[in-house]
Structures are given as structure tokens and as C-alpha cells.
PDB file of C-alpha atoms and ligand atoms in Angstrom:
ATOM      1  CA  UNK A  17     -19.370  66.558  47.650  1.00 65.00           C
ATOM      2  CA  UNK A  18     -20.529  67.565  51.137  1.00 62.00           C
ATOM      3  CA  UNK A  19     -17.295  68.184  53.828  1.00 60.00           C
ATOM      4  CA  UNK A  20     -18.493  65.222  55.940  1.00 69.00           C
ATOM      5  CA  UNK A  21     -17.779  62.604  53.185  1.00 76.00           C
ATOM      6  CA  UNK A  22     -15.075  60.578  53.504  1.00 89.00           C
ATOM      7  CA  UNK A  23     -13.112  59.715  50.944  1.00 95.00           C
ATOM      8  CA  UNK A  24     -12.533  55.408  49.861  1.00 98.00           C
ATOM      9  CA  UNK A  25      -9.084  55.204  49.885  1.00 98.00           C
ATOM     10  CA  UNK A  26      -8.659  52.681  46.603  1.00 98.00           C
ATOM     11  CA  UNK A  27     -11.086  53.372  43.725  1.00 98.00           C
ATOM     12  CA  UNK A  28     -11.604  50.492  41.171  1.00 98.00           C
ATOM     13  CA  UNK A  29     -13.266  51.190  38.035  1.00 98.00           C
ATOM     14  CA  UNK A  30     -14.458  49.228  35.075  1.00 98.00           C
ATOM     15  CA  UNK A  31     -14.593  51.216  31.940  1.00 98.00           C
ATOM     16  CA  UNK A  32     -17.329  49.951  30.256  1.00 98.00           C
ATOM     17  CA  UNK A  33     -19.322  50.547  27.658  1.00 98.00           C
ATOM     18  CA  UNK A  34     -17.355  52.608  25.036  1.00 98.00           C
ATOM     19  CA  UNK A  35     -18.458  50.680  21.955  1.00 98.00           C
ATOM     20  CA  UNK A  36     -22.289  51.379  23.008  1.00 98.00           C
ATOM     21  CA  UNK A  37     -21.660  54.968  22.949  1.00 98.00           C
ATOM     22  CA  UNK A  38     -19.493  54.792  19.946  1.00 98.00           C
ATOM     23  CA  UNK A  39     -23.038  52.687  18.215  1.00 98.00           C
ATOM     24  CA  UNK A  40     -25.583  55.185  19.773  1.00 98.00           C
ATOM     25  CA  UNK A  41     -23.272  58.172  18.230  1.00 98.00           C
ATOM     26  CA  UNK A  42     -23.625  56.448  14.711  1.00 98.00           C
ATOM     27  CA  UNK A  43     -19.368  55.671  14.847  1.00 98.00           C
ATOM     28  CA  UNK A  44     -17.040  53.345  14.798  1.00 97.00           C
ATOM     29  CA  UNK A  45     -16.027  51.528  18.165  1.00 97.00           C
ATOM     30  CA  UNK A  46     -12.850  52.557  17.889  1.00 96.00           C
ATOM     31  CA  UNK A  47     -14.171  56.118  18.678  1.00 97.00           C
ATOM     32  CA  UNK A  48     -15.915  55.473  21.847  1.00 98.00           C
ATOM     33  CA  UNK A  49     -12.719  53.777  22.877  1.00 97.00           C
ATOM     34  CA  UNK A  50     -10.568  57.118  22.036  1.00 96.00           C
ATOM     35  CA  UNK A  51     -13.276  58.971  23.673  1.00 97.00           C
ATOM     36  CA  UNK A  52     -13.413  56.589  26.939  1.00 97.00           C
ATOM     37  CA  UNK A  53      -9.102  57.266  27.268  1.00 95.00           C
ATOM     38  CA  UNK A  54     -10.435  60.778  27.094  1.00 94.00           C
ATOM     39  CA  UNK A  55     -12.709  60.560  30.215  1.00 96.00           C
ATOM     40  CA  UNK A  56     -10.117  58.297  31.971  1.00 96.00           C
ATOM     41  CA  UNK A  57      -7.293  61.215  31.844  1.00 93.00           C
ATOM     42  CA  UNK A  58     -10.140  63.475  33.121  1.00 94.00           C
ATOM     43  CA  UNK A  59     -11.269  61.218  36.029  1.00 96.00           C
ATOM     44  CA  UNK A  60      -7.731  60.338  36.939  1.00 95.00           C
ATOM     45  CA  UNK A  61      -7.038  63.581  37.673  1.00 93.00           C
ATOM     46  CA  UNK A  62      -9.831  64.666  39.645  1.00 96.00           C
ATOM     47  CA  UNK A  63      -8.880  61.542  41.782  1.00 96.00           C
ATOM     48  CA  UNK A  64      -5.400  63.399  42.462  1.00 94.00           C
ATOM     49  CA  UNK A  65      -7.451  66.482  42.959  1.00 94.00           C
ATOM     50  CA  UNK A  66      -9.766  65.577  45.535  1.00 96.00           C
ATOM     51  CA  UNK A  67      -6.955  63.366  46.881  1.00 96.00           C
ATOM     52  CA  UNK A  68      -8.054  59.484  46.409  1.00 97.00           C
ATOM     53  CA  UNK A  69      -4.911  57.198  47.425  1.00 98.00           C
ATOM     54  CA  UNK A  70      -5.232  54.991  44.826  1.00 98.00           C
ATOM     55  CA  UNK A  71      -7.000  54.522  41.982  1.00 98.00           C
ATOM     56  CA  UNK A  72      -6.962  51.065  39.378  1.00 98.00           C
ATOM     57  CA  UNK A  73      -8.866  50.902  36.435  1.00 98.00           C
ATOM     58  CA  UNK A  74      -9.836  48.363  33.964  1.00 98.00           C
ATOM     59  CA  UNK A  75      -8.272  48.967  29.981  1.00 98.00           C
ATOM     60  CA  UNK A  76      -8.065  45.561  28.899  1.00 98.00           C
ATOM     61  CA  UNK A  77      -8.956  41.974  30.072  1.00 98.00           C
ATOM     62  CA  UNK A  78      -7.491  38.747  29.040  1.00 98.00           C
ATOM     63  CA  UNK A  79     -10.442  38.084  27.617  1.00 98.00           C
ATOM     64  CA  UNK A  80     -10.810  41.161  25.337  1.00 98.00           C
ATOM     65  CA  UNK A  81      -8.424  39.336  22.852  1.00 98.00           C
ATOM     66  CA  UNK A  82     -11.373  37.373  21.653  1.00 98.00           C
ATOM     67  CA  UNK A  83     -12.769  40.432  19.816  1.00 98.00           C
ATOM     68  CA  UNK A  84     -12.178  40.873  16.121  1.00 98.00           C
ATOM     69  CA  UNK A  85      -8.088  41.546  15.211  1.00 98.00           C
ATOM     70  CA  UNK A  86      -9.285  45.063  13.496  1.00 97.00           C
ATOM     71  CA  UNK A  87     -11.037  45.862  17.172  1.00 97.00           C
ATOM     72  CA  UNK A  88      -8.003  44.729  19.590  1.00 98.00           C
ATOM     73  CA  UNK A  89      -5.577  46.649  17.049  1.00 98.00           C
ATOM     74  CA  UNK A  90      -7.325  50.113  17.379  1.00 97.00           C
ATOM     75  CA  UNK A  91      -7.440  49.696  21.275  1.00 97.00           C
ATOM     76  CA  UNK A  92      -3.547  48.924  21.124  1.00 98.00           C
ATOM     77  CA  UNK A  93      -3.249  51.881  18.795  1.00 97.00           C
ATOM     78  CA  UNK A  94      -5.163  54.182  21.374  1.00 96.00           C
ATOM     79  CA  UNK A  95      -3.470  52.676  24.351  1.00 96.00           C
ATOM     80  CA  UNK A  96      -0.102  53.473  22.170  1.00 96.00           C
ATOM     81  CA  UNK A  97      -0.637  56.539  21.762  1.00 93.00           C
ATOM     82  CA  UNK A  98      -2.061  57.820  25.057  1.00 92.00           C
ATOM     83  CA  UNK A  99       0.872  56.297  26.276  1.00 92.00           C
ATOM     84  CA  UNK A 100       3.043  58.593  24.556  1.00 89.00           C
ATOM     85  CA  UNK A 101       1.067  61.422  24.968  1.00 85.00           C
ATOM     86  CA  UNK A 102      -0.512  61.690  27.927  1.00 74.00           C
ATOM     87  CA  UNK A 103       1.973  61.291  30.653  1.00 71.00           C
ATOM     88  CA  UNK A 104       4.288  63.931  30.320  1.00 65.00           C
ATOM     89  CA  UNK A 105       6.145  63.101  33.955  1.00 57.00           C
ATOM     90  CA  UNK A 106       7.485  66.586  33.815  1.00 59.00           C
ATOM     91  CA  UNK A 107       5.763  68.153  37.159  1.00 65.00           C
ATOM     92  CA  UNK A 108       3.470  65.038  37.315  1.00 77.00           C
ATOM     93  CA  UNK A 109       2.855  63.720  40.959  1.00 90.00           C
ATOM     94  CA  UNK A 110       0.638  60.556  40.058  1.00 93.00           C
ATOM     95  CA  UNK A 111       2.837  57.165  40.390  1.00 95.00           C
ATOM     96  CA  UNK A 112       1.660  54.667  37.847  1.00 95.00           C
ATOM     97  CA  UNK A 113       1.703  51.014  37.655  1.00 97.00           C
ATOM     98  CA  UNK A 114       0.203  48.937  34.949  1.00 98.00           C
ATOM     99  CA  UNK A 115      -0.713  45.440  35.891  1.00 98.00           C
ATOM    100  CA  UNK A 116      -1.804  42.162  34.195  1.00 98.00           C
ATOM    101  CA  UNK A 117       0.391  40.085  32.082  1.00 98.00           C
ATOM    102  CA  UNK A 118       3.412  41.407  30.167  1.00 97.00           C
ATOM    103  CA  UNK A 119       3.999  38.595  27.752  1.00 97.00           C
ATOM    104  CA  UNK A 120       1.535  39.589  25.017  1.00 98.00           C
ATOM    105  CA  UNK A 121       1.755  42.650  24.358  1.00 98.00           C
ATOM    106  CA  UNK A 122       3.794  44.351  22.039  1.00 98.00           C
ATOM    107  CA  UNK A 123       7.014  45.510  22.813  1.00 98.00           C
ATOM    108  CA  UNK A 124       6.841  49.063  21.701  1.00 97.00           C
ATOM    109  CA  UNK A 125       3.943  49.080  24.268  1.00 97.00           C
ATOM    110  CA  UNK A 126       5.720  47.708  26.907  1.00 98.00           C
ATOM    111  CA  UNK A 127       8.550  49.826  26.285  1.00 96.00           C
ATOM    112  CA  UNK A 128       6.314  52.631  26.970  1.00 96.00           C
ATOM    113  CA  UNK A 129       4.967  51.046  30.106  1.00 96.00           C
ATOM    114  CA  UNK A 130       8.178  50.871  31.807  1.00 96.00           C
ATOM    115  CA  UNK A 131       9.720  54.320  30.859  1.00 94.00           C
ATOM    116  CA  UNK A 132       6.600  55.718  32.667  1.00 94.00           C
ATOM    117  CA  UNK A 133       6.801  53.119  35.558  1.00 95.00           C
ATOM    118  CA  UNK A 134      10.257  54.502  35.947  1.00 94.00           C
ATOM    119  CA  UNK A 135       9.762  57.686  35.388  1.00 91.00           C
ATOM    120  CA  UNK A 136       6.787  58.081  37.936  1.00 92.00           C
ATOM    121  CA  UNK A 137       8.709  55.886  40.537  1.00 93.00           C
ATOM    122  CA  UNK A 138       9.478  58.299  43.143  1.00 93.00           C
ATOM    123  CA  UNK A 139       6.038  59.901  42.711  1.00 93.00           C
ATOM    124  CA  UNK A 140       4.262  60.409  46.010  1.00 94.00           C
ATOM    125  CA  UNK A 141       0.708  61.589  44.629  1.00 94.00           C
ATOM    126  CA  UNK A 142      -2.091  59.252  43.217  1.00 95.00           C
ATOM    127  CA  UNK A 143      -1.522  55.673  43.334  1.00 97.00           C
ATOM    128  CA  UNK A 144      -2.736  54.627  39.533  1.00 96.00           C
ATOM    129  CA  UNK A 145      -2.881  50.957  38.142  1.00 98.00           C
ATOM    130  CA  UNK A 146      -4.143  50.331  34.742  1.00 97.00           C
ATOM    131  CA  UNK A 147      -5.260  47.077  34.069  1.00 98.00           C
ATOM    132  CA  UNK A 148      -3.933  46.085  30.875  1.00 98.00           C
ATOM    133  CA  UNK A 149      -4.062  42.508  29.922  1.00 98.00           C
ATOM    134  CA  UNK A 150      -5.579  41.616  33.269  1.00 98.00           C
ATOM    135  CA  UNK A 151      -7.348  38.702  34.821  1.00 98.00           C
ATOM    136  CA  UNK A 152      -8.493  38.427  38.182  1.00 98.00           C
ATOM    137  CA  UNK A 153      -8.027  34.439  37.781  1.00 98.00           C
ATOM    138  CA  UNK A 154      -4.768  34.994  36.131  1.00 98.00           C
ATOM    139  CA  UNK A 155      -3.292  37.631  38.984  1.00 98.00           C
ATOM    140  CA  UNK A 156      -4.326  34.899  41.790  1.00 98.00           C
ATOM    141  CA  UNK A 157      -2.449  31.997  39.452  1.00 98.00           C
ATOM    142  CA  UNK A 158       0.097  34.584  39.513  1.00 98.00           C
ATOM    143  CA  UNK A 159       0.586  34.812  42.617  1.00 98.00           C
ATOM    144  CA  UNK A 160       0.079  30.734  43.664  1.00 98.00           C
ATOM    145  CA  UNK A 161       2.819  30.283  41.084  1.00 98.00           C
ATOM    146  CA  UNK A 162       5.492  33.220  42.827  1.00 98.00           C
ATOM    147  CA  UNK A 163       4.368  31.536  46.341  1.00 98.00           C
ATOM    148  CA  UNK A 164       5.256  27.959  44.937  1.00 98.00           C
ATOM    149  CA  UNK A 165       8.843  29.531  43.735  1.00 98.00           C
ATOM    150  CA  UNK A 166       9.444  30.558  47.007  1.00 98.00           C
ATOM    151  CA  UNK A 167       8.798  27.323  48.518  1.00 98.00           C
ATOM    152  CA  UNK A 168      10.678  25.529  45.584  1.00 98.00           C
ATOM    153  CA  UNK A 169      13.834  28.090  46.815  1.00 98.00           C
ATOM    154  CA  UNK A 170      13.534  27.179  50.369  1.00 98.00           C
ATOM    155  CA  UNK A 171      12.369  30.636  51.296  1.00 98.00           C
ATOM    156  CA  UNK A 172       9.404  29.270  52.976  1.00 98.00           C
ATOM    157  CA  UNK A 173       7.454  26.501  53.848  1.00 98.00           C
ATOM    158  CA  UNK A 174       3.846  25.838  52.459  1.00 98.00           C
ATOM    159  CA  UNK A 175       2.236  26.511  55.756  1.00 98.00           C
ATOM    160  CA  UNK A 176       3.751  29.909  55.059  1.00 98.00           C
ATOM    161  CA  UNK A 177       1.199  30.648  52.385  1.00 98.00           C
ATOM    162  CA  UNK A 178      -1.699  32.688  53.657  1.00 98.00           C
ATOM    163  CA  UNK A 179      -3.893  35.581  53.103  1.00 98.00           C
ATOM    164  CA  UNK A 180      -0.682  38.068  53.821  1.00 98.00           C
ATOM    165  CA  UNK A 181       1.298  36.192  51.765  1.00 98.00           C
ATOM    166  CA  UNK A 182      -1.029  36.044  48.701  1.00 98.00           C
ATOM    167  CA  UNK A 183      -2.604  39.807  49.284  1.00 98.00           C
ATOM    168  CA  UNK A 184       1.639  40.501  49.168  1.00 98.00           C
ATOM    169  CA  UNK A 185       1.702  38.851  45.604  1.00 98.00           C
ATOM    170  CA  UNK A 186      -1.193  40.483  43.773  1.00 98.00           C
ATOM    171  CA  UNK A 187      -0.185  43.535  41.743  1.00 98.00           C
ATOM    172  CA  UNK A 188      -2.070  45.794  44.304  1.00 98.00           C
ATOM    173  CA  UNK A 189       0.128  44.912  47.014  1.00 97.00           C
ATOM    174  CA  UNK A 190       1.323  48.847  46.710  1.00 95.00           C
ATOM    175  CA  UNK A 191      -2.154  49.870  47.528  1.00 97.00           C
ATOM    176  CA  UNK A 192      -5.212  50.109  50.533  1.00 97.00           C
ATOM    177  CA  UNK A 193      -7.550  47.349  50.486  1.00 97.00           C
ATOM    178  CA  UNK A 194     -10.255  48.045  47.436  1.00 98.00           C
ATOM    179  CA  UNK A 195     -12.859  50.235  49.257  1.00 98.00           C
ATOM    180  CA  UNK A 196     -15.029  51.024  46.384  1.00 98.00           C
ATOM    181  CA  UNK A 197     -15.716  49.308  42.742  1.00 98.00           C
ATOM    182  CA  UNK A 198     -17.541  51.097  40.509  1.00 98.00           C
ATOM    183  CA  UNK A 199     -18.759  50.024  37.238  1.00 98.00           C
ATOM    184  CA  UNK A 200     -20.831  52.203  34.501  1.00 98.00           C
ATOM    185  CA  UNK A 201     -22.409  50.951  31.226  1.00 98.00           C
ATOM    186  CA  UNK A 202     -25.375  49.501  32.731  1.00 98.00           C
ATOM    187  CA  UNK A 203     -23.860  46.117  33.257  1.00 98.00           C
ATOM    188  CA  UNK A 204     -23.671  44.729  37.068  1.00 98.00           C
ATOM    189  CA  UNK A 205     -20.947  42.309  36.918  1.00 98.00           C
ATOM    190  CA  UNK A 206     -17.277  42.067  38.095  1.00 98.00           C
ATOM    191  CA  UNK A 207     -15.877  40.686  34.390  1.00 98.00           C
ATOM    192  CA  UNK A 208     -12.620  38.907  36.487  1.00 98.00           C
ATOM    193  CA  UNK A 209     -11.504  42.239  38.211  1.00 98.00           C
ATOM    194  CA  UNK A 210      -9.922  41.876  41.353  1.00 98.00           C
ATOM    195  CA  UNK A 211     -11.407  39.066  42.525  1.00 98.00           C
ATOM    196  CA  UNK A 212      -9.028  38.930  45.369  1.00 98.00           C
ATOM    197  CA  UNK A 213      -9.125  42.826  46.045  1.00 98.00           C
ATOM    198  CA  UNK A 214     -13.108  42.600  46.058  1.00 97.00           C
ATOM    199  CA  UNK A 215     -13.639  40.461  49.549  1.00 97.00           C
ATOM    200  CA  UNK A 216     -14.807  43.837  51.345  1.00 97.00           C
ATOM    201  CA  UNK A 217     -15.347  45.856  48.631  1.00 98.00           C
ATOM    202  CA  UNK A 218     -18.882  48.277  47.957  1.00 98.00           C
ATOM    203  CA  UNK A 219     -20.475  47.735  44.159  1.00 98.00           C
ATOM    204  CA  UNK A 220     -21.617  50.586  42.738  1.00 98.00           C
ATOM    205  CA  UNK A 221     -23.230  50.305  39.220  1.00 98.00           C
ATOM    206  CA  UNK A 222     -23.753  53.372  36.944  1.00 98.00           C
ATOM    207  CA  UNK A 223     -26.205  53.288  33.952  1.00 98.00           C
ATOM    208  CA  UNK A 224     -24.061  55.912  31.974  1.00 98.00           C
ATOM    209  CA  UNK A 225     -21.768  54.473  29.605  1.00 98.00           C
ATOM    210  CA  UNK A 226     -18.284  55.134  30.363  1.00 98.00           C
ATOM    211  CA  UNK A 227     -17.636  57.937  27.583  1.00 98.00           C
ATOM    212  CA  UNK A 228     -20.224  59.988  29.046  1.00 98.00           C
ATOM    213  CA  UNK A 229     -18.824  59.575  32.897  1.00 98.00           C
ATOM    214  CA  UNK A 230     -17.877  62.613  34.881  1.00 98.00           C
ATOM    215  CA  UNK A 231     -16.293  63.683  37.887  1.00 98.00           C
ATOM    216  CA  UNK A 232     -20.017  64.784  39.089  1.00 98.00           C
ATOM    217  CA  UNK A 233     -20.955  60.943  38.516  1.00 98.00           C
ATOM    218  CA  UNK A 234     -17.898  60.127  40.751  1.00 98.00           C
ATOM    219  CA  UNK A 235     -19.100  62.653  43.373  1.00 98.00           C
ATOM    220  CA  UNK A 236     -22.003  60.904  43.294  1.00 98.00           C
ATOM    221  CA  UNK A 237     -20.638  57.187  43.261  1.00 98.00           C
ATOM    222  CA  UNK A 238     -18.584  58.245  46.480  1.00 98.00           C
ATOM    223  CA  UNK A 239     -21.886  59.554  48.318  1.00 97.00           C
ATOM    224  CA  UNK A 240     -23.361  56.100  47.969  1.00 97.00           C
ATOM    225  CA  UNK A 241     -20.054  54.663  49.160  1.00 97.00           C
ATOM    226  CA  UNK A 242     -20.782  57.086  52.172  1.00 96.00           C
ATOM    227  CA  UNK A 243     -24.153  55.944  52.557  1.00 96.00           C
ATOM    228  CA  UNK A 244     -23.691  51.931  53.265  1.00 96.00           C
ATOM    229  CA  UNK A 245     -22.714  50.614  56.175  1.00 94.00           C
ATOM    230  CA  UNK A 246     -19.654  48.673  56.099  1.00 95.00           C
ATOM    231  CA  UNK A 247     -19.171  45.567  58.335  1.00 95.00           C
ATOM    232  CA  UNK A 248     -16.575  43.412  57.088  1.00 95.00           C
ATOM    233  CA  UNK A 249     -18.435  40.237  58.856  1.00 96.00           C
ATOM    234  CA  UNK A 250     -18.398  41.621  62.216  1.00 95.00           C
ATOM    235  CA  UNK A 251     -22.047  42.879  64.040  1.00 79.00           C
TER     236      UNK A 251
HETATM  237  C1  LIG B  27     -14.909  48.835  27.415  1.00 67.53           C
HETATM  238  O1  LIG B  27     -15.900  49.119  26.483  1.00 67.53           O
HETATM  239  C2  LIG B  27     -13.530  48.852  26.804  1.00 67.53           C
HETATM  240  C3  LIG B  27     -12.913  47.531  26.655  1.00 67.53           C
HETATM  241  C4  LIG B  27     -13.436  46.412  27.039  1.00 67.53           C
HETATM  242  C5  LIG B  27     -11.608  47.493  26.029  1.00 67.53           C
HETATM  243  P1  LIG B  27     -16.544  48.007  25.562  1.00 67.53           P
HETATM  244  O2  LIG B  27     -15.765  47.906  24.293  1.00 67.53           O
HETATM  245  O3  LIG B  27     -16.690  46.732  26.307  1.00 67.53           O
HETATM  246  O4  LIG B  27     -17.970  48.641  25.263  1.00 67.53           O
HETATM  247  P2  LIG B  27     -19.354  47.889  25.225  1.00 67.53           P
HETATM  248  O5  LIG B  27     -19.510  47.178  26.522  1.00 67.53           O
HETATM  249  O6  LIG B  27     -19.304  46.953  24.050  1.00 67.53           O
HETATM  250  O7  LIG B  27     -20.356  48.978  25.047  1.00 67.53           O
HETATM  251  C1  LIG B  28     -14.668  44.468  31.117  1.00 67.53           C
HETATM  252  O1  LIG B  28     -15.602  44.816  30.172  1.00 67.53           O
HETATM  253  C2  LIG B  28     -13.278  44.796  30.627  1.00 67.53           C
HETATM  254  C3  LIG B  28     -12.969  46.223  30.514  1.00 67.53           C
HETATM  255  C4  LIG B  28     -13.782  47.205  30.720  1.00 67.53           C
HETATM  256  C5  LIG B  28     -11.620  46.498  30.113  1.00 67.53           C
HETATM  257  P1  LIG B  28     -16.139  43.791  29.082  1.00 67.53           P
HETATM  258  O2  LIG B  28     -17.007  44.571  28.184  1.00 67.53           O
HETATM  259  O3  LIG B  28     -14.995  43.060  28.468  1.00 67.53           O
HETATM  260  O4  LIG B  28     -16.957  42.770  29.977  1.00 67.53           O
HETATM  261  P2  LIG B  28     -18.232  41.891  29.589  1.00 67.53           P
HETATM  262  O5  LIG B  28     -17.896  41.184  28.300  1.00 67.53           O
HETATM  263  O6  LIG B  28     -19.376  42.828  29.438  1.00 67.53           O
HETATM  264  O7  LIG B  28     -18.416  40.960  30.756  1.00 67.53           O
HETATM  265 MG1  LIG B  29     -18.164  46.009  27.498  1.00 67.53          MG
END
């Protein structure tokens, strides 16, 4: 990366594209989805390296429980296991959040989830959300159903709800504004991530599947981000 690049403050990434690389390498899927948890410890930390603010990336969608039981049961296994392995807190300066829905999963996993959301709490390094169980329609339901408590309570009145209010709700309300969403595998759609969080976002799409991604493909991802021209709707 060249010194005048500047940096997108909140990376989004959808992980995509670990069962083609699992079928290309003659394997089962469940390997290129061991393999892509792999890549995702390496490019998480060469986020903190190069000193991203925040990064959130997509694991698992509401809709990836329509995939066959033994599939969904070797991704919890994975995401089981990586949880107790790779976050040892001890010295760790990344503060992680996972968001998406809590009420499916199982509770070992969510167990898991919350030692390391406590345990990373007073973390002041890289921002990191992992989408597990997440829908972009389902976080903006989310958050229509919190602002209709609130109104329910008395708290405030309906005219209260607006962009601040919502933007306050959605699980990224920790975070800077999405600056950058990238997306390998070849495909060039958003698959109901952050809808909200995409208004002003850039769209970069990779053709490398996401086993095979590197922080050099990063690099490169954040040099196109440095090469549009941002105008959020003004001239
Ligand atoms: C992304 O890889 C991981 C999850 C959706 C859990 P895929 O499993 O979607 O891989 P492809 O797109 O079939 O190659
Ligand atoms: C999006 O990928 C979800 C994750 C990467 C976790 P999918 O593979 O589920 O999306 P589609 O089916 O190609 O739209
Ligand atoms: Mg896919």
C-alpha cells in the first residue's frame, strides 16, 4: 500500500465462496469452510495491523439454514471450535461483537459468544463484528421492533423515529459508517448484508474465492476504495 492511501474506516466483508474452493480442491465443503475461518483469523489481523477501525464480516446468514442439516452442522462445528480456539483474550487488543439473532443457535455457542464479548469488552483495538445468524431485513425489523418498545414505554414519541434513531438500533451502532464492502467469490451481490449500513458504501467485487484471499488482495481492494470518488449525493 502506497503512504498516500487512506485507510476506510469500517471494512465489510462477505466470505464467499468456500464450498467452490473446497469442489475445485476435490474435498468436502466442510473443508473450504475450515479453510475460509483460516483466512478470516489472517485478514482480521492484518486489519489490526495496518490499523482499520472496524471491521464486520459475514459467517452466517439467516438464510444459510436452508442448506442440508449435515452442511449447517459442520459450519456450527467450525464456528465452535474457532470459537474456543482462536481468541485467546490474553494480550488481545481486538474488541469483538457478534451480531444477528441469538435465538437459534445453540447454547454452547452462545455461551462462547458472550465469554469473548466480555472478555474483549474493554478492548480499545479493532472493532470486529461477525455476522452470525444475520439478516440485513431482520437487523432493520430489529430495530423497528426496539423503536416501537420505546414508544410503547413512553420513552418517545413516533415522530421520534428517524435515521439517528434507527442507525442507533442496528448492531453497528458501535462503529463508523460502512466505508467499504467487499465481496470475493466472483458473485456481485449484497446477499441481505447491511442493507442499512450500505447507503454510502463503495462495492468492491473480487473473483478469488474467499479461501484463497490475502492481505495483498485487501491491499489491493483498499486502492480501489482510494481510487473512486465519493459524493454521498452532493456535487
Ligand atoms: C460462504 O461460502 C460461507 C457460508 C455461506 C457459510 P459458501 O458456502 O457460500 O461457498 P460457495 O458460494 O458455495 O462457493
Ligand atoms: C452470503 O453468501 C452469506 C455468507 C457469506 C455468510 P451466500 O453464499 O449465502 O449467498 P448467495 O446464496 O450466493 O446469495
Ligand atoms: Mg456462497
Amino acid at each position: 500500500m502506497s503512504s498516500e492511501t487512506s485507510l476506510p474506516r469500517h471494512i465489510g466483508i462477505i466470505m464467499d465462496g468456500n464450498g467452490r474452493w473446497a469442489a475445485k480442491h476435490g474435498l468436502p465443503r466442510a473443508a473450504g469452510h475450515a479453510r475460509g475461518a483460516d483466512v478470516f483469523r489472517t485478514i482480521c489481523r492484518y486489519c489490526e495491523k495496518i490499523g482499520i477501525e472496524a471491521l464486520t464480516v459475514y459467517a452466517f446468514s439467516t438464510e444459510n439454514w436452508s442448506r442440508s442439516k449435515d452442511e449447517v452442522d459442520s459450519i456450527m462445528n467450525i464456528l465452535r471450535r474457532y470459537l474456543r480456539d482462536a481468541f485467546d483474550l490474553e494480550g488481545e487488543t481486538i474488541r469483538v461483537r457478534f451480531i444477528g439473532r441469538r435465538d437459534r443457535l445453540e447454547k454452547d455457542i452462545l455461551s462462547l459468544m458472550e465469554e469473548i464479548e466480555d472478555g474483549s469488552r474493554d478492548n480499545t483495538g479493532l472493532k470486529l463484528n461477525i455476522a452470525v445468524d444475520y439478516g440485513g431485513r431482520d437487523e432493520i425489523a430489529h430495530a423497528a421492533r426496539e423503536a416501537a418498545k420505546m414508544v410503547l414505554e413512553g420513552r418517545i414519541s413516533p415522530d421520534d423515529i428517524d435515521e439517528d434513531l434507527i442507525d442507533s438500533l442496528t448492531y453497528t451502532s458501535c462503529c463508523p459508517p460502512l466505508d467499504l464492502l467487499l465481496r470475493p467469490s466472483g458473485e456481485e451481490r449484497i446477499s441481505n448484508f447491511m442493507l442499512w449500513q450500505c447507503a454510502y458504501a463503495e462495492f468492491v467485487y473480487m473473483d478469488t474465492l474467499w479461501p484463497d484471499f490475502t492481505p495483498e488482495l485487501l491491499d489491493k481492494a483498499i486502492e480501489e476504495f482510494n481510487s473512486r470518488n465519493r459524493r454521498f449525493g452532493g456535487r
